[in-house]
Short mmCIF file of C-alpha atoms in Angstrom, two decimals:
data_model
loop_
_atom_site.label_atom_id
_atom_site.label_comp_id
_atom_site.label_asym_id
_atom_site.label_seq_id
_atom_site.Cartn_x
_atom_site.Cartn_y
_atom_site.Cartn_z
CA UNK A 1 -0.34 0.42 -0.58
CA UNK A 2 2.80 2.08 0.58
CA UNK A 3 4.90 1.04 -2.36
CA UNK A 4 4.31 4.22 -4.99
CA UNK A 5 0.84 5.87 -5.11
CA UNK A 6 -2.01 3.58 -4.97
CA UNK A 7 -2.99 3.42 -8.78
CA UNK A 8 -7.37 3.18 -8.67
CA UNK A 9 -6.61 6.07 -5.66
CA UNK A 10 -7.95 8.40 -7.80
CA UNK A 11 -10.86 6.60 -9.50
CA UNK A 12 -13.05 6.61 -6.27
CA UNK A 13 -14.29 9.44 -3.76
CA UNK A 14 -13.00 9.44 -0.20
CA UNK A 15 -17.31 11.16 0.53
CA UNK A 16 -18.06 7.11 1.65
CA UNK A 17 -14.77 6.75 3.62
CA UNK A 18 -15.21 4.84 6.96
CA UNK A 19 -12.18 6.39 8.43
CA UNK A 20 -14.08 9.80 8.13
CA UNK A 21 -17.44 8.42 9.09
CA UNK A 22 -15.81 7.22 12.35
CA UNK A 23 -14.24 10.27 12.92
CA UNK A 24 -17.21 12.16 12.51
CA UNK A 25 -17.89 10.79 15.55
CA UNK A 26 -14.95 9.68 17.71
CA UNK A 27 -12.60 11.90 15.84
CA UNK A 28 -12.27 15.01 18.62
CA UNK A 29 -9.80 14.00 21.65
CA UNK A 30 -12.19 14.75 24.49
CA UNK A 31 -15.28 12.61 23.21
CA UNK A 32 -12.63 9.81 23.06
CA UNK A 33 -11.28 10.45 26.41
CA UNK A 34 -14.73 9.96 27.67
CA UNK A 35 -14.87 7.03 25.85
CA UNK A 36 -11.92 5.80 27.57
CA UNK A 37 -13.20 6.79 31.13
CA UNK A 38 -16.27 4.25 29.95
CA UNK A 39 -14.13 1.97 29.34
CA UNK A 40 -12.72 1.71 32.81
CA UNK A 41 -15.99 1.19 34.22
CA UNK A 42 -16.77 4.97 34.54
CA UNK A 43 -20.43 5.85 34.90
CA UNK A 44 -21.65 8.37 36.25
CA UNK A 45 -21.36 12.23 35.39
CA UNK A 46 -19.63 13.71 38.25
CA UNK A 47 -16.63 10.74 38.27
CA UNK A 48 -15.84 12.38 34.02
CA UNK A 49 -15.83 15.06 35.24
CA UNK A 50 -13.40 14.75 38.02
CA UNK A 51 -11.39 12.40 35.96
CA UNK A 52 -11.61 14.42 33.14
CA UNK A 53 -11.01 17.58 34.94
CA UNK A 54 -13.15 19.30 31.86
CA UNK A 55 -16.06 21.75 31.56
CA UNK A 56 -19.03 21.01 32.62
CA UNK A 57 -20.82 22.16 29.05
CA UNK A 58 -18.02 20.66 27.26
CA UNK A 59 -18.46 17.13 28.81
CA UNK A 60 -22.37 17.30 28.68
CA UNK A 61 -21.67 18.09 24.67
CA UNK A 62 -19.58 15.04 24.78
CA UNK A 63 -22.00 13.09 26.33
CA UNK A 64 -24.74 13.77 24.43
CA UNK A 65 -22.81 13.12 20.47
CA UNK A 66 -22.06 9.62 22.21
CA UNK A 67 -24.88 8.75 23.42
CA UNK A 68 -26.76 10.44 20.54
CA UNK A 69 -24.10 7.96 18.33
CA UNK A 70 -25.23 5.18 20.11
CA UNK A 71 -22.56 4.60 21.71
CA UNK A 72 -23.76 5.08 24.93
CA UNK A 73 -26.59 4.22 26.41
CA UNK A 74 -28.59 6.28 29.40
CA UNK A 75 -29.80 4.04 32.29
CA UNK A 76 -31.82 5.91 34.99
CA UNK A 77 -30.58 4.84 38.76
CA UNK A 78 -31.86 7.31 42.32
CA UNK A 79 -29.68 7.46 45.78
CA UNK A 80 -31.55 7.91 48.64
CA UNK A 81 -32.97 11.27 49.06
CA UNK A 82 -31.91 12.25 45.74
CA UNK A 83 -34.06 13.05 42.49
CA UNK A 84 -33.21 10.31 39.44
CA UNK A 85 -30.12 10.59 37.44
CA UNK A 86 -28.93 8.59 34.52
CA UNK A 87 -25.70 6.42 34.17
CA UNK A 88 -23.99 6.36 31.15
CA UNK A 89 -23.18 2.70 29.56
CA UNK A 90 -20.80 1.53 27.08
CA UNK A 91 -22.87 0.08 23.80
CA UNK A 92 -22.05 -2.87 21.62
CA UNK A 93 -21.34 -0.34 18.83
CA UNK A 94 -19.59 1.77 21.85
CA UNK A 95 -17.66 -1.64 23.96
CA UNK A 96 -16.31 -2.20 19.81
CA UNK A 97 -14.10 1.16 19.84
CA UNK A 98 -12.08 -0.64 22.45
CA UNK A 99 -9.32 -1.92 19.48
CA UNK A 100 -9.27 1.55 18.56
CA UNK A 101 -8.64 2.65 21.64
CA UNK A 102 -6.15 0.22 22.34
CA UNK A 103 -3.64 1.20 19.19
CA UNK A 104 -3.94 4.68 20.49
CA UNK A 105 -2.53 3.90 23.81
CA UNK A 106 0.17 1.21 22.19
CA UNK A 107 1.31 3.46 19.01
CA UNK A 108 1.58 6.25 22.29
CA UNK A 109 3.21 4.22 24.69
CA UNK A 110 5.48 3.05 21.80
CA UNK A 111 6.31 6.86 20.65
CA UNK A 112 5.75 8.95 23.54
CA UNK A 113 8.77 9.80 26.09
CA UNK A 114 7.99 6.75 28.31
CA UNK A 115 11.46 6.75 30.20
CA UNK A 116 9.65 4.52 33.49
CA UNK A 117 7.59 2.37 31.35
CA UNK A 118 3.59 2.51 30.33
CA UNK A 119 1.26 3.73 33.17
CA UNK A 120 -1.15 1.55 32.07
CA UNK A 121 -0.63 -2.88 31.71
CA UNK A 122 -2.99 -4.80 29.43
CA UNK A 123 -3.50 -8.67 29.88
CA UNK A 124 -5.21 -11.43 28.94
CA UNK A 125 -7.33 -12.12 32.02
CA UNK A 126 -7.27 -15.90 31.78
CA UNK A 127 -3.50 -16.25 30.81
CA UNK A 128 -1.96 -13.06 32.41
CA UNK A 129 -0.07 -12.10 29.20
CA UNK A 130 0.49 -9.05 27.74
CA UNK A 131 -2.60 -7.93 25.07
CA UNK A 132 -1.82 -6.24 22.00
CA UNK A 133 -3.39 -5.34 18.66
CA UNK A 134 -2.47 -6.79 15.94
CA UNK A 135 -3.57 -6.70 11.90
CA UNK A 136 -4.40 -10.50 11.10
CA UNK A 137 -5.85 -12.02 8.08
CA UNK A 138 -8.59 -14.24 7.78
CA UNK A 139 -6.43 -17.67 7.13
CA UNK A 140 -5.05 -16.37 10.84
CA UNK A 141 -1.37 -15.05 9.47
CA UNK A 142 0.38 -12.57 11.45
CA UNK A 143 0.60 -10.43 12.74
CA UNK A 144 0.90 -8.14 9.51
CA UNK A 145 2.73 -4.86 9.15
CA UNK A 146 0.65 -2.16 6.11
CA UNK A 147 3.55 -3.84 4.05
CA UNK A 148 1.90 -6.65 4.28
CA UNK A 149 -1.56 -5.25 3.22
CA UNK A 150 -3.39 -4.61 -0.23
CA UNK A 151 -6.35 -2.25 -0.36
CA UNK A 152 -8.52 -2.13 -3.24
CA UNK A 153 -12.17 -0.70 -4.41
CA UNK A 154 -14.74 -2.62 -1.97
CA UNK A 155 -18.48 -3.51 -3.14
CA UNK A 156 -19.78 -0.15 -1.58
CA UNK A 157 -17.02 2.19 -3.78
CA UNK A 158 -18.15 5.29 -4.98
CA UNK A 159 -16.78 6.91 -8.02
CA UNK A 160 -14.94 9.65 -7.68
CA UNK B 1 -12.45 -3.57 32.70
CA UNK B 2 -16.66 -2.58 32.12
CA UNK B 3 -17.39 -4.82 34.96
CA UNK B 4 -18.10 -1.91 37.75
CA UNK B 5 -15.58 0.57 37.52
CA UNK B 6 -11.75 -0.40 37.83
CA UNK B 7 -10.93 -0.34 41.71
CA UNK B 8 -7.97 1.58 41.04
CA UNK B 9 -8.87 4.24 38.48
CA UNK B 10 -8.99 7.27 41.09
CA UNK B 11 -5.69 6.16 42.84
CA UNK B 12 -3.74 7.21 39.03
CA UNK B 13 -3.14 10.18 37.42
CA UNK B 14 -4.43 10.58 33.46
CA UNK B 15 -1.88 13.81 33.20
CA UNK B 16 0.77 11.19 31.29
CA UNK B 17 -2.00 9.10 29.41
CA UNK B 18 -0.76 7.34 26.40
CA UNK B 19 -4.21 7.26 24.67
CA UNK B 20 -4.70 11.16 25.15
CA UNK B 21 -0.27 11.44 24.06
CA UNK B 22 -1.56 9.96 20.76
CA UNK B 23 -4.32 11.79 20.52
CA UNK B 24 -3.06 15.22 20.96
CA UNK B 25 -0.96 14.34 17.81
CA UNK B 26 -3.42 12.58 15.44
CA UNK B 27 -6.46 13.75 17.22
CA UNK B 28 -7.92 16.12 14.62
CA UNK B 29 -9.42 14.62 11.65
CA UNK B 30 -7.37 16.36 9.40
CA UNK B 31 -4.38 15.19 10.27
CA UNK B 32 -5.69 11.51 10.26
CA UNK B 33 -7.18 12.00 6.57
CA UNK B 34 -3.95 13.40 5.66
CA UNK B 35 -1.96 10.53 7.14
CA UNK B 36 -4.67 7.95 5.40
CA UNK B 37 -4.16 9.41 2.20
CA UNK B 38 -0.49 9.04 2.65
CA UNK B 39 -1.28 5.03 3.54
CA UNK B 40 -2.36 5.34 -0.33
CA UNK B 41 1.17 6.54 -1.28
CA UNK B 42 -0.30 9.86 -1.66
CA UNK B 43 3.12 12.26 -1.27
CA UNK B 44 2.75 15.80 -2.61
CA UNK B 45 1.33 18.73 -1.95
CA UNK B 46 -1.53 19.06 -5.08
CA UNK B 47 -2.37 15.22 -4.33
CA UNK B 48 -3.04 15.48 -1.29
CA UNK B 49 -4.87 18.39 -1.42
CA UNK B 50 -6.57 17.11 -4.77
CA UNK B 51 -7.88 13.98 -3.14
CA UNK B 52 -8.86 15.41 0.75
CA UNK B 53 -10.49 19.16 -1.17
CA UNK B 54 -9.32 20.74 2.11
CA UNK B 55 -8.39 24.45 2.40
CA UNK B 56 -4.51 24.91 1.11
CA UNK B 57 -3.25 26.81 4.72
CA UNK B 58 -5.73 23.71 6.59
CA UNK B 59 -3.61 20.94 5.17
CA UNK B 60 -0.06 23.17 4.74
CA UNK B 61 -0.51 23.47 9.06
CA UNK B 62 -1.34 19.82 9.21
CA UNK B 63 1.53 18.38 7.24
CA UNK B 64 3.67 20.92 9.15
CA UNK B 65 1.91 18.91 12.39
CA UNK B 66 2.84 15.56 11.24
CA UNK B 67 6.28 16.51 9.44
CA UNK B 68 7.19 18.37 13.41
CA UNK B 69 5.75 15.02 14.77
CA UNK B 70 8.09 12.31 13.25
CA UNK B 71 5.34 10.93 11.73
CA UNK B 72 6.15 12.16 7.53
CA UNK B 73 9.99 13.39 6.55
CA UNK B 74 10.55 15.73 4.13
CA UNK B 75 12.43 14.30 0.66
CA UNK B 76 13.20 17.01 -2.22
CA UNK B 77 12.38 16.34 -5.39
CA UNK B 78 12.56 18.44 -8.44
CA UNK B 79 10.95 18.44 -12.00
CA UNK B 80 11.67 19.15 -15.04
CA UNK B 81 12.21 23.68 -15.41
CA UNK B 82 10.62 24.15 -12.06
CA UNK B 83 11.90 25.09 -8.51
CA UNK B 84 12.88 22.00 -6.09
CA UNK B 85 9.86 20.73 -4.04
CA UNK B 86 9.36 18.59 -1.18
CA UNK B 87 7.40 15.32 -0.68
CA UNK B 88 6.03 13.71 2.45
CA UNK B 89 6.49 10.07 3.19
CA UNK B 90 5.81 8.44 6.13
CA UNK B 91 8.72 7.51 8.67
CA UNK B 92 8.50 4.44 10.47
CA UNK B 93 6.50 6.09 13.86
CA UNK B 94 3.92 7.39 10.50
CA UNK B 95 3.58 3.77 9.72
CA UNK B 96 3.26 1.97 13.68
CA UNK B 97 -0.07 4.21 12.78
CA UNK B 98 -2.13 1.70 10.51
CA UNK B 99 -3.80 -0.08 13.13
CA UNK B 100 -5.13 2.75 14.76
CA UNK B 101 -6.25 3.93 10.66
CA UNK B 102 -7.84 0.26 10.25
CA UNK B 103 -9.38 0.01 13.67
CA UNK B 104 -11.57 3.45 13.02
CA UNK B 105 -11.92 1.97 9.63
CA UNK B 106 -13.77 -1.33 10.80
CA UNK B 107 -15.46 0.65 13.03
CA UNK B 108 -17.09 3.05 10.60
CA UNK B 109 -17.43 -0.21 8.23
CA UNK B 110 -19.39 -1.87 10.86
CA UNK B 111 -21.54 -0.03 12.46
CA UNK B 112 -22.29 3.09 9.60
CA UNK B 113 -24.93 2.63 7.25
CA UNK B 114 -23.30 0.65 4.31
CA UNK B 115 -26.16 -1.01 2.09
CA UNK B 116 -23.83 -1.49 -0.68
CA UNK B 117 -20.93 -2.90 1.15
CA UNK B 118 -17.68 -1.59 2.26
CA UNK B 119 -15.94 1.11 -0.07
CA UNK B 120 -12.67 -0.82 0.98
CA UNK B 121 -11.33 -3.74 1.00
CA UNK B 122 -8.03 -4.83 3.02
CA UNK B 123 -6.41 -8.09 2.20
CA UNK B 124 -2.96 -10.04 3.12
CA UNK B 125 -0.57 -9.71 -0.15
CA UNK B 126 0.18 -13.20 0.23
CA UNK B 127 -2.71 -15.04 0.74
CA UNK B 128 -5.50 -13.01 -0.64
CA UNK B 129 -7.36 -13.05 2.94
CA UNK B 130 -9.19 -10.44 4.53
CA UNK B 131 -7.11 -8.20 7.01
CA UNK B 132 -8.58 -7.15 10.32
CA UNK B 133 -7.66 -5.63 13.64
CA UNK B 134 -7.62 -8.10 16.40
CA UNK B 135 -6.33 -7.71 19.89
CA UNK B 136 -4.40 -11.01 21.14
CA UNK B 137 -2.43 -11.74 23.67
CA UNK B 138 1.30 -12.59 24.35
CA UNK B 139 0.45 -16.03 23.89
CA UNK B 140 -0.84 -15.82 21.21
CA UNK B 141 -5.05 -16.06 22.67
CA UNK B 142 -7.80 -14.57 20.89
CA UNK B 143 -9.07 -12.65 19.05
CA UNK B 144 -9.91 -11.44 22.66
CA UNK B 145 -12.86 -9.10 23.56
CA UNK B 146 -12.86 -6.10 25.76
CA UNK B 147 -14.44 -8.24 28.27
CA UNK B 148 -11.39 -10.53 28.10
CA UNK B 149 -8.69 -7.79 29.30
CA UNK B 150 -7.27 -6.53 32.28
CA UNK B 151 -6.26 -3.37 33.14
CA UNK B 152 -3.88 -2.48 35.62
CA UNK B 153 -1.27 0.04 36.64
CA UNK B 154 1.58 0.02 34.80
CA UNK B 155 5.45 1.11 36.01
CA UNK B 156 4.89 4.61 34.50
CA UNK B 157 1.71 5.42 36.15
CA UNK B 158 1.65 8.22 38.04
CA UNK B 159 -0.31 8.51 41.56
CA UNK B 160 -2.82 11.15 41.62
#
C-alpha cells in the first residue's frame, strides 16, 4: 500500500470513507477520552468530570454526542433522598471502539517519551500475558504490517 | 474492565495517558485523513489537496504538524523546469499508525450505514484473505474482546 501511489486512488471518492465516518463521531479528543473512562467502568457525570477535569458544558456536549451516536446508553438510577439521575453505559457499538482506544494507547506507549514505562498495562484475564492490537488475516497469518496489506476498492466504493 | 468501575482508577493520574498523548498529535480529523492518504501512497501537496479537498492553509498546517511530530519526513524532488519541491513520506513512526487507521475503518464499516458494502477492502498480499485488527495476547490467544482484558497500573503510572 505504501509502494508508490495506489493506482486506483484517484478513481474513487473519499466521501463515504469509513475512517472519516468514524472520525466524524469520535474524531474529537474529549469524545474518545470520555470513552476511555467508560472502559474503566466510569458511569456517572460527576465521576467523568472529576477524572477528566473538563468543563461541565463540554462534558455534557460530548456525552450527548455519544448517546446520540448510540455509543453510550442512558440508564436511570436514584440515590436515597436524591432525584433520579442517569448513568452512561457503553453499548455494543461503544464496546466495539476498544481496538481503536487500545491501538492509540499502543502507539502512544511506543512513541511517547516513557522513561518510566507505560502508565497502563493490559493483560489477558485468563493467562496473564500482555495484550496488543495486531493485524491478522482471515487465514490467521500475522501479525501483519502495512507492507503485507493490499487495498482495493470494495463493493461500496463510489466513483470520484 | 467494564464490570463495574476499575477499583484503582481514582488513584492514578490521567496526565501521562498514552491515549491522550496519541490524540494530542493525531486527534484531529484532518490530521488522520492526511495520514490515510499517505497510506495510499500520496506524497505531494497538490495530490493531498485534490484528494482531500481541504483548504491550502489547513493542509499546510496539518502537514507541518505531522512533520514536526516525526510522522512524515520531507524528501526533495525537482520536476524539469520547476523549482525544488518536497514530498511527504511516512516514517516508521508514521507507518506504525496503521492499526489506528484500520481500526477506525473497521468500526466505520461495521457501524456506518453501508447498504452497498465497504468502500475499501484490505487483504493479505500473500494469501488474499481479508485483513482485520484483532486483540491478541503474547501467548497468541484471541481474538480477545474487552471483557477478556484486565487493566492495571503500569510501571509508569503516576499517582493522582
